[in-house]
mmCIF file of C-alpha atoms and ligand atoms in Angstrom:
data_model
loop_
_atom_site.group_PDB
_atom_site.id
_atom_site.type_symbol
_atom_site.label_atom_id
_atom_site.label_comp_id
_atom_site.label_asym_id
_atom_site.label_seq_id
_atom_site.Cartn_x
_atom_site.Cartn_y
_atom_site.Cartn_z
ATOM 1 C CA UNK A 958 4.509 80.220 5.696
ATOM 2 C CA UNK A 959 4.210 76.317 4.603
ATOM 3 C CA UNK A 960 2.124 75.839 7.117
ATOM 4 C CA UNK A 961 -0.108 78.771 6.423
ATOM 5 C CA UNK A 962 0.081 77.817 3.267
ATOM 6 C CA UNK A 963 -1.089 73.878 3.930
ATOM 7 C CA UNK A 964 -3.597 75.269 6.385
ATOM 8 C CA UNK A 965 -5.145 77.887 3.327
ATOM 9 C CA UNK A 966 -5.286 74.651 1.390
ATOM 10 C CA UNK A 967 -7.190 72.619 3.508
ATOM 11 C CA UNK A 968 -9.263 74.684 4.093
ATOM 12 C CA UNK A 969 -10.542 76.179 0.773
ATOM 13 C CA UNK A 970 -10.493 73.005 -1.289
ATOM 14 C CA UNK A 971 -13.308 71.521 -2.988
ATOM 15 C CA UNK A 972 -14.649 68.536 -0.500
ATOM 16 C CA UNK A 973 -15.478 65.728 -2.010
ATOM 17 C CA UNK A 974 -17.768 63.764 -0.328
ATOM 18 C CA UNK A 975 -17.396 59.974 -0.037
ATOM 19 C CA UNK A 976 -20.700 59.629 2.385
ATOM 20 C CA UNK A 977 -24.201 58.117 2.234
ATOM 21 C CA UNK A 978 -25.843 61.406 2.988
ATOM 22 C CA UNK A 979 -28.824 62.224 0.809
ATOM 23 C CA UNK A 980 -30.179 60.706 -1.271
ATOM 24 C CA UNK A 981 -28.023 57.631 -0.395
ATOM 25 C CA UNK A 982 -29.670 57.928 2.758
ATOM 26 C CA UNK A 983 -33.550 58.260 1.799
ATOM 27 C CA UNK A 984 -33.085 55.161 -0.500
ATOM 28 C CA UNK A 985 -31.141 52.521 1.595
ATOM 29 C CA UNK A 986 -33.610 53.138 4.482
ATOM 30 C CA UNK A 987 -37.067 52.747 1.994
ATOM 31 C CA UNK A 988 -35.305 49.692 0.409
ATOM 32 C CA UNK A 989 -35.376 48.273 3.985
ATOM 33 C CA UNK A 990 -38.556 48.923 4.659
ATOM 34 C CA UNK A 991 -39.781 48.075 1.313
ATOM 35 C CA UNK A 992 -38.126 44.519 1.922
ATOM 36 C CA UNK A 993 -39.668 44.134 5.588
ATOM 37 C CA UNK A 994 -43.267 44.895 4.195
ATOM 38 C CA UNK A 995 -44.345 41.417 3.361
ATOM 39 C CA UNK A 996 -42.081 40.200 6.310
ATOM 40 C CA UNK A 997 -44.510 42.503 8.775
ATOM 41 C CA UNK A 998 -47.504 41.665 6.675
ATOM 42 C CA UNK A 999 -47.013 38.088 6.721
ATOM 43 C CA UNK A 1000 -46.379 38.416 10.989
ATOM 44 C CA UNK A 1001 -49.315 40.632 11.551
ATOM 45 C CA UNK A 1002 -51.774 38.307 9.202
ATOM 46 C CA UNK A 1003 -50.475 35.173 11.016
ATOM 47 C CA UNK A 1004 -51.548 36.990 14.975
ATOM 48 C CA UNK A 1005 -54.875 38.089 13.261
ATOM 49 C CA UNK A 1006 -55.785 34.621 12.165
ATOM 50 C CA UNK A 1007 -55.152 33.518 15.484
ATOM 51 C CA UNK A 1008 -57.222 36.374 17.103
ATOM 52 C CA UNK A 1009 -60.299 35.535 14.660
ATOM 53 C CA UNK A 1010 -60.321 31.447 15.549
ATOM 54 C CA UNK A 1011 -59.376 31.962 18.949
ATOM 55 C CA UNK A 1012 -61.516 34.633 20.033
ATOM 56 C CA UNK A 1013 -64.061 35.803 17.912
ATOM 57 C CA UNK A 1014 -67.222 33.526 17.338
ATOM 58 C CA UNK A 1015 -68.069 32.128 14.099
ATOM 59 C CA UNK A 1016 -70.965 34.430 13.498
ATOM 60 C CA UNK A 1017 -68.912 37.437 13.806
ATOM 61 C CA UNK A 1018 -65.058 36.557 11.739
ATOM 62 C CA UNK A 1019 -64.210 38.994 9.435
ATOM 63 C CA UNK A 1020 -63.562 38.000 5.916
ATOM 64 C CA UNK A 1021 -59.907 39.227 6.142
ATOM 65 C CA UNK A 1022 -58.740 39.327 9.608
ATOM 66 C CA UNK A 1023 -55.682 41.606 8.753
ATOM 67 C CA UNK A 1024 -58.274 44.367 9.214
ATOM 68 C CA UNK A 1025 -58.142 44.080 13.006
ATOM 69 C CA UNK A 1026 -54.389 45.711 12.675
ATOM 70 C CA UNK A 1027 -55.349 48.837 10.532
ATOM 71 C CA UNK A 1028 -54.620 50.997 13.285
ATOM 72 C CA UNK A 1029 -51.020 49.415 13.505
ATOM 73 C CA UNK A 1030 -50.596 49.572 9.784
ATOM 74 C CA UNK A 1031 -51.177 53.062 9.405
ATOM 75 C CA UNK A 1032 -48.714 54.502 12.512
ATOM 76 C CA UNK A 1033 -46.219 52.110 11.267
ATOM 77 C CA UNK A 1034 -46.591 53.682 7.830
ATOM 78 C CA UNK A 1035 -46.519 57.229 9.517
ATOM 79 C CA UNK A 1036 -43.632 56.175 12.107
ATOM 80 C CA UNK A 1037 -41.427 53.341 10.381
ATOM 81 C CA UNK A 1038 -39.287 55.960 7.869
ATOM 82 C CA UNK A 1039 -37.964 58.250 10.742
ATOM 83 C CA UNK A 1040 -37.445 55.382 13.083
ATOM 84 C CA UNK A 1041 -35.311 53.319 10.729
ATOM 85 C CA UNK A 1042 -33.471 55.793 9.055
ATOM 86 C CA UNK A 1043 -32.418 56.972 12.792
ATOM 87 C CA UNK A 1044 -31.629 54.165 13.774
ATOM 88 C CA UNK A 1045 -29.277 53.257 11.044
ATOM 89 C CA UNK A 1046 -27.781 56.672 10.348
ATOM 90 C CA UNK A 1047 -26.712 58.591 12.810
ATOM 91 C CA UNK A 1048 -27.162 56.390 15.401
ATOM 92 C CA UNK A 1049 -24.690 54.104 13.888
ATOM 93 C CA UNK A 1050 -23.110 54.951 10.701
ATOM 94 C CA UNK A 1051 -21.635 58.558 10.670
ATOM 95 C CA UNK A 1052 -18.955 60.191 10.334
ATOM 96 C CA UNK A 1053 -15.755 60.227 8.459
ATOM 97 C CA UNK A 1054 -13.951 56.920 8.069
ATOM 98 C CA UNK A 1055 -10.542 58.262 8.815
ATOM 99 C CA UNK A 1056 -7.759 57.731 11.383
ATOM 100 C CA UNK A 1057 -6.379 60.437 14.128
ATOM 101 C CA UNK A 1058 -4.114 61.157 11.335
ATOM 102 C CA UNK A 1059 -6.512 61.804 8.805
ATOM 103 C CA UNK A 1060 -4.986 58.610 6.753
ATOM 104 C CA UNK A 1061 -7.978 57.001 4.983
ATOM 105 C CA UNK A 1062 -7.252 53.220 5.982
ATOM 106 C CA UNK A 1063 -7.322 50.631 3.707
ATOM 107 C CA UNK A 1064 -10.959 49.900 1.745
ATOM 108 C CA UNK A 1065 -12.121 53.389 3.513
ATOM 109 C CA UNK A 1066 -13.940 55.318 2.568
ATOM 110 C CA UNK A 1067 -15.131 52.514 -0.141
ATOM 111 C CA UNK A 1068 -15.753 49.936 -1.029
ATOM 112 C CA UNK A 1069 -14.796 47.736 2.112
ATOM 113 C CA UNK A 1070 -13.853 50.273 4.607
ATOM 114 C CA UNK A 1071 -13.219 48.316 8.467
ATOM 115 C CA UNK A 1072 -13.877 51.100 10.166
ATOM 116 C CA UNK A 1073 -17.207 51.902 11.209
ATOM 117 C CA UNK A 1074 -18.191 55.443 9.251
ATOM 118 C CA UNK A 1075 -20.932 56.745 7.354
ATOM 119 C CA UNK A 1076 -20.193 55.091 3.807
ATOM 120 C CA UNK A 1077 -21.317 52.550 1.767
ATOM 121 C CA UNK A 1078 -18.042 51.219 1.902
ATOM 122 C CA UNK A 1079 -18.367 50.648 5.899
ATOM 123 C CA UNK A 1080 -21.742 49.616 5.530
ATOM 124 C CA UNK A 1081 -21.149 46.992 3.386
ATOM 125 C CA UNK A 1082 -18.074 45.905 5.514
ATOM 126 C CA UNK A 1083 -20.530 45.972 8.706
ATOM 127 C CA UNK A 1084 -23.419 44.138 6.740
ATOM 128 C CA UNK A 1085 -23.946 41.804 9.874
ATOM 129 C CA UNK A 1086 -24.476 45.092 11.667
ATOM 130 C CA UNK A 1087 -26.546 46.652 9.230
ATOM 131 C CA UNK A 1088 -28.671 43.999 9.019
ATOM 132 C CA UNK A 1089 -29.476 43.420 12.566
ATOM 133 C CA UNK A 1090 -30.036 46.907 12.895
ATOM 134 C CA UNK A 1091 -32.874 46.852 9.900
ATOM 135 C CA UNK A 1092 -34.436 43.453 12.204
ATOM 136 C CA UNK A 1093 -34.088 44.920 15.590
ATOM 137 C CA UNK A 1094 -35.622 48.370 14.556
ATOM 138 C CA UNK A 1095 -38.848 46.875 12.466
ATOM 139 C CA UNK A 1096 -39.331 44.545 15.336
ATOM 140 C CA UNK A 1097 -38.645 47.115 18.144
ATOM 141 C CA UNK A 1098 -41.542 49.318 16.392
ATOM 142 C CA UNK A 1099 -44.227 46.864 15.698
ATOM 143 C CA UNK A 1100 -43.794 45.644 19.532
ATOM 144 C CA UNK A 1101 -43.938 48.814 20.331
ATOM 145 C CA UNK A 1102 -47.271 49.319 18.356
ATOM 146 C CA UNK A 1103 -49.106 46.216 19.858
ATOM 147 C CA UNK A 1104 -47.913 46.608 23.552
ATOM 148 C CA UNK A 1105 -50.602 47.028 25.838
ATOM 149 C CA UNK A 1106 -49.990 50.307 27.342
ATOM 150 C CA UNK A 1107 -50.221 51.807 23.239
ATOM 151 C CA UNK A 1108 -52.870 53.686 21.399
ATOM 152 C CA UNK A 1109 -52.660 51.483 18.641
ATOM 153 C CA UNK A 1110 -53.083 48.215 20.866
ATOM 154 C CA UNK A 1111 -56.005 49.785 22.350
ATOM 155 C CA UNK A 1112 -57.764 50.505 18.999
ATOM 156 C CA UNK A 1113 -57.069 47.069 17.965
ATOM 157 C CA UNK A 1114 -58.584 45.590 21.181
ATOM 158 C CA UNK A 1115 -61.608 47.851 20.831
ATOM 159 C CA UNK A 1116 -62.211 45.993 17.041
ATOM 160 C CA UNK A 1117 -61.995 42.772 18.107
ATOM 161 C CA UNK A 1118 -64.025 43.280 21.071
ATOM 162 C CA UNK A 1119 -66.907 45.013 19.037
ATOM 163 C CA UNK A 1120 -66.943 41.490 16.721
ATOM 164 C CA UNK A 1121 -67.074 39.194 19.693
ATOM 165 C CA UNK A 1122 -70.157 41.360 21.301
ATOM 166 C CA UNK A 1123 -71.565 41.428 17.839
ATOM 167 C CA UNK A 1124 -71.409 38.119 17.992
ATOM 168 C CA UNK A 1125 -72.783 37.751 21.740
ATOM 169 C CA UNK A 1126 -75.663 39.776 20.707
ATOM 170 C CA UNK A 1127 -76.777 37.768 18.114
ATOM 171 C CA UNK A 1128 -76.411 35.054 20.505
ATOM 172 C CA UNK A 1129 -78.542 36.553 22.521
ATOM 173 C CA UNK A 1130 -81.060 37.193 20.009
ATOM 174 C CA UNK A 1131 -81.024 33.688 19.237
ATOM 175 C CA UNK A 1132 -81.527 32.566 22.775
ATOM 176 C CA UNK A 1133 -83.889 34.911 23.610
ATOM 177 C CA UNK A 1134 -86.466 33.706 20.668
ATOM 178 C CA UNK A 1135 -86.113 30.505 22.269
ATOM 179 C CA UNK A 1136 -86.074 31.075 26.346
ATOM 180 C CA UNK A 1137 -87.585 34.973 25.961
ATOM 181 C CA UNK A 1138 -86.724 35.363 29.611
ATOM 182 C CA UNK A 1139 -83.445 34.178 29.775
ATOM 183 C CA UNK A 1140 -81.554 35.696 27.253
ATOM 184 C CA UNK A 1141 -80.763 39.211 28.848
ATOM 185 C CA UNK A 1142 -79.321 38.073 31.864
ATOM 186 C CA UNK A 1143 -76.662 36.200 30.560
ATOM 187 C CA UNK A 1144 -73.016 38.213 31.668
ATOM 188 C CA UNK A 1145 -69.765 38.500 29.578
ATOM 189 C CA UNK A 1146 -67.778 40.671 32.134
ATOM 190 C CA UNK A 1147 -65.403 37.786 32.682
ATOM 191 C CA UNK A 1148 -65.405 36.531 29.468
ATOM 192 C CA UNK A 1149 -64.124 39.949 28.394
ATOM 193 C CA UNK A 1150 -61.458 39.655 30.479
ATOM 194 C CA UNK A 1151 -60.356 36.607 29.418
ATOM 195 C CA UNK A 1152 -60.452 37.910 25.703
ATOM 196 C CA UNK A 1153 -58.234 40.780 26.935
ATOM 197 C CA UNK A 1154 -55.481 38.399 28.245
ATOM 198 C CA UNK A 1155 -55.700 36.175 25.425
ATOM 199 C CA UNK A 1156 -54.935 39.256 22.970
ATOM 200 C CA UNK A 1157 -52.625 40.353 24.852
ATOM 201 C CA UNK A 1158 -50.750 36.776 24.774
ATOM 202 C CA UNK A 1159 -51.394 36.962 21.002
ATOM 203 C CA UNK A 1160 -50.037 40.392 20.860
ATOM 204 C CA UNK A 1161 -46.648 39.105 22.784
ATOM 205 C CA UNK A 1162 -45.092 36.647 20.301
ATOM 206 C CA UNK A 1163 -44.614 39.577 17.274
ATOM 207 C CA UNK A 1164 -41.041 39.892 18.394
ATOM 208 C CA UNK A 1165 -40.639 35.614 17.998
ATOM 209 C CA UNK A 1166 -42.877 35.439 15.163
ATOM 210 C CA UNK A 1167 -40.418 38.115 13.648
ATOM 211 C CA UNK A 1168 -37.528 35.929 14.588
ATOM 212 C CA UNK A 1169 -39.273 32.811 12.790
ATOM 213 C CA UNK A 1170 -39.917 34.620 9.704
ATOM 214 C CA UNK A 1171 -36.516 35.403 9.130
ATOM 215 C CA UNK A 1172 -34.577 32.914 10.453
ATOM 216 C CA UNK A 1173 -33.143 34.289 13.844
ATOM 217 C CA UNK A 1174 -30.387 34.672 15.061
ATOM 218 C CA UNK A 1175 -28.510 34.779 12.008
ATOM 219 C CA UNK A 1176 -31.494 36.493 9.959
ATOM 220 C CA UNK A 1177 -30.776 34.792 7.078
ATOM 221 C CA UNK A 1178 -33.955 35.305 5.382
ATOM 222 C CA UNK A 1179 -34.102 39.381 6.151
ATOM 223 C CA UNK A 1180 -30.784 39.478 5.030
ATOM 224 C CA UNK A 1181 -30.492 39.973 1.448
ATOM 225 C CA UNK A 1182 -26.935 40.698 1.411
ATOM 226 C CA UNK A 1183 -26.062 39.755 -1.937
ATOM 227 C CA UNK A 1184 -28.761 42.238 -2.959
ATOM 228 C CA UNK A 1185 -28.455 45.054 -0.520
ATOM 229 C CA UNK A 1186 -24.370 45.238 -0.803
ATOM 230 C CA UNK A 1187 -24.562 45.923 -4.453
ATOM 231 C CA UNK A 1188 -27.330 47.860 -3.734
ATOM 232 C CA UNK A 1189 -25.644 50.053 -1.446
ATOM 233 C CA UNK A 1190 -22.382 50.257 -3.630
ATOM 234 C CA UNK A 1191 -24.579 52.039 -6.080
ATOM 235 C CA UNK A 1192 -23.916 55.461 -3.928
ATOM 236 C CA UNK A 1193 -20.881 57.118 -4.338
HETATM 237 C C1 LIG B 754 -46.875 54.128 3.466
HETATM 238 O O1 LIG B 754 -47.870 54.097 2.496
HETATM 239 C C2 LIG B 754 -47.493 54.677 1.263
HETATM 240 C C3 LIG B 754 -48.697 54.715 0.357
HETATM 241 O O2 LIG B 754 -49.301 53.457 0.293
HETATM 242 C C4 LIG B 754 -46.349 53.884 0.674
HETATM 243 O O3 LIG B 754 -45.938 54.438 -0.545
HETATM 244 C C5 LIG B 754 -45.200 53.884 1.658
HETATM 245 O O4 LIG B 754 -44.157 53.076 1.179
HETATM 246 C C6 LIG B 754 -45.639 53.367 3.008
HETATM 247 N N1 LIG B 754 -44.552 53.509 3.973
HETATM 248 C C7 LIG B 754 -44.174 52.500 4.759
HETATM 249 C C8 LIG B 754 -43.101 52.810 5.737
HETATM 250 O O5 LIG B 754 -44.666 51.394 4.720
HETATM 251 C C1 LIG B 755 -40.994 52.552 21.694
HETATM 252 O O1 LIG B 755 -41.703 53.410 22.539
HETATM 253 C C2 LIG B 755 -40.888 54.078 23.475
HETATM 254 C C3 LIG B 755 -41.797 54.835 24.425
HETATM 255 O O2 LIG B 755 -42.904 55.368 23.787
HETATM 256 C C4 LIG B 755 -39.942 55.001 22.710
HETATM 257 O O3 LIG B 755 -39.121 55.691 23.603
HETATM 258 C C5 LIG B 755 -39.094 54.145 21.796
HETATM 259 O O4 LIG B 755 -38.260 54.977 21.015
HETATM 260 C C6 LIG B 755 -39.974 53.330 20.888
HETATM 261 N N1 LIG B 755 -39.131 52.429 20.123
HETATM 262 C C7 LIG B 755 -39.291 52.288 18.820
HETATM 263 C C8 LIG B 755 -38.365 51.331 18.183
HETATM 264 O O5 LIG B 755 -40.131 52.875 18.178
HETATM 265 C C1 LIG B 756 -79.138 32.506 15.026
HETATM 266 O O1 LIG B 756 -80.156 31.790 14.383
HETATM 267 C C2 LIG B 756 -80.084 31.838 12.992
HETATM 268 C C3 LIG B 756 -81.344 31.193 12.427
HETATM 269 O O2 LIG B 756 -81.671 30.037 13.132
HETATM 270 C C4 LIG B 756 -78.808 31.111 12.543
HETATM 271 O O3 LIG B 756 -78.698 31.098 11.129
HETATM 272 C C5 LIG B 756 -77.651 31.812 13.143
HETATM 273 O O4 LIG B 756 -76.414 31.117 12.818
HETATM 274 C C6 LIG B 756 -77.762 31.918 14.639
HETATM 275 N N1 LIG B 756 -76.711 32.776 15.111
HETATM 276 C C7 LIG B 756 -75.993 32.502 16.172
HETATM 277 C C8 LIG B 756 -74.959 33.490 16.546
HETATM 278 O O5 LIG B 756 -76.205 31.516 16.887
#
C-alpha cells in the first residue's frame, strides 16, 4: 500500500522542470550565432579579398568583394539555426541530470551540475564543451558551404568566373582595336583552370582562418565565457 501509495505520488505530481528546453533553447543557440556573425563575416571578407587580388583583373574587382559569397551567406542564414541548435541540444546536452538512483548530485540540476544533462547548470559546468561545440559546428557548416562538390561553391565559382571573363573581354576589346586580327584567337581554357584550383585553394583555409580568428585550440576569442555563463544562468 506504501508503495502504491509512493508510486501514485510520483506519478501525479506537478514536474517541475529544471531544463533548457524552450525558450532556453531558441535563445542560447541565436546568441551563438549572433556572436559568430562578425567572426564568419570577418573569415569570408578576408578569402574574398584574396579571390579579387589574386584572381580577378583590375578592370573587373568588385567594389566589395564580400559579394562573391552571397550564395554562402544566404544558406548559412537558412541552414545555421537548425544545425547549431542540433548540434548542441540533443546531440549533446539532454536529458535529466540525475543518478541511477534518481539522487540529483551535487550542483545538478543548477547551477554547476558535473554531470553532463540538459541544464544550464551542466552547460555552464561543460563550458569548454559548449564552446567547442558552437566553433566546430559554425566551422563544420561554412566548410561545408564552400567545398567543391556544393551548390553554394559552385555559384560562387560561377561569380567570380563571370568578373574575370568580363575582364578578358574587355581585354580583348582592347587588343583587338589595336591588332584587329589577333584579338579573337587568344584562349583562356587553361587559364580557367588554373582560376578553378586557385579558388578552390582559397576556399580550403576557412576551417584555419576560423581557427586564427579565434584563437585555436583554446578558442579564446569565440569564447565569451564570462558572458555566455551568466547568460545561460538566466534560464531556470
Ligand atoms: C538571417 O537573416 C535574418 C534577417 O537579416 C536575421 O535576423 C537572422 O539573424 C539571420 N540568421 C542567421 C543564422 O544569421
Ligand atoms: C555537411 O554536409 C554533409 C553532406 O551533405 C552533411 O551530412 C553534414 O551534416 C553537413 N555538416 C554540417 C555541419 O552542416
Ligand atoms: C582598355 O582601354 C581603355 C582606354 O584606353 C582603358 O581605359 C582600359 O583600362 C583598358 N581596359 C583593359 C581591360 O585593358
Amino acid at each position: 500500500m506504501q508503495l502504491l501509495y509512493s508510486m501514485f505520488v510520483l506519478l501525479t505530481a506537478p514536474v517541475v522542470v529544471f531544463a533548457c528546453e524552450g525558450q532556453c533553447i531558441v535563445d542560447i543557440t541565436n546568441e551563438y550565432l549572433r556572436r559568430y556573425t562578425p567572426v564568419m563575416l570577418y573569415v569570408l571578407q578576408d578569402m574574398a579579398e584574396q579571390i579579387s587580388t589574386d584572381l580577378v583583373p583590375p578592370s573587373a574587382r568588385r567594389a566589395s568583394p564580400i559579394t562573391y559569397f552571397g550564395p554562402v551567406l544566404d544558406a548559412y542564414n537558412s541552414t545555421a539555426y537548425a544545425g547549431l541548435e542540433n548540434a548542441i541540444f540533443p546531440s549533446y546536452f539532454h536529458g535529466k541530470c540525475q543518478d541511477a538512483d534518481g539522487v540529483d548530485p551535487a550542483g545538478c540540476p543548477d547551477p554547476d551540475c558535473p554531470i553532463v544533462c540538459g541544464t544550464p547548470g551542466s552547460m555552464v559546468h561543460f563550458y569548454a564543451k559548449l564552446r567547442s561545440i558552437a566553433f566546430e559546428q559554425t566551422t563544420a557548416m561554412l566548410a561545408n558551404l564552400t567545398k567543391p562538390s556544393s551548390a553554394t561553391y559552385k555559384e560562387v565559382e560561377k561569380l567570380v568566373m563571370a568578373d574575370v571573363n568580363t575582364a578578358r573581354r574587355r581585354t580583348l576589346d582592347n587588343l583587338s582595336r589595336i591588332i584587329p586580327s589577333q584579338g579573337q584567337t587568344l584562349s583562356n581554357k587553361h587559364g580557367m583552370r588554373d582560376i578553378q584550383q586557385s579558388l578552390q585553394g582559397i576556399m580550403k583555409q576557412l576551417p584555419q582562418l576560423m581557427g586564427q580568428k579565434c584563437g585555436a585550440p583554446k578558442l579564446s576569442r569565440c569564447s565569451w565565457e564570462k558572458a555566455m555563463k551568466a547568460y545561460i544562468l538566466s534560464f531556470p
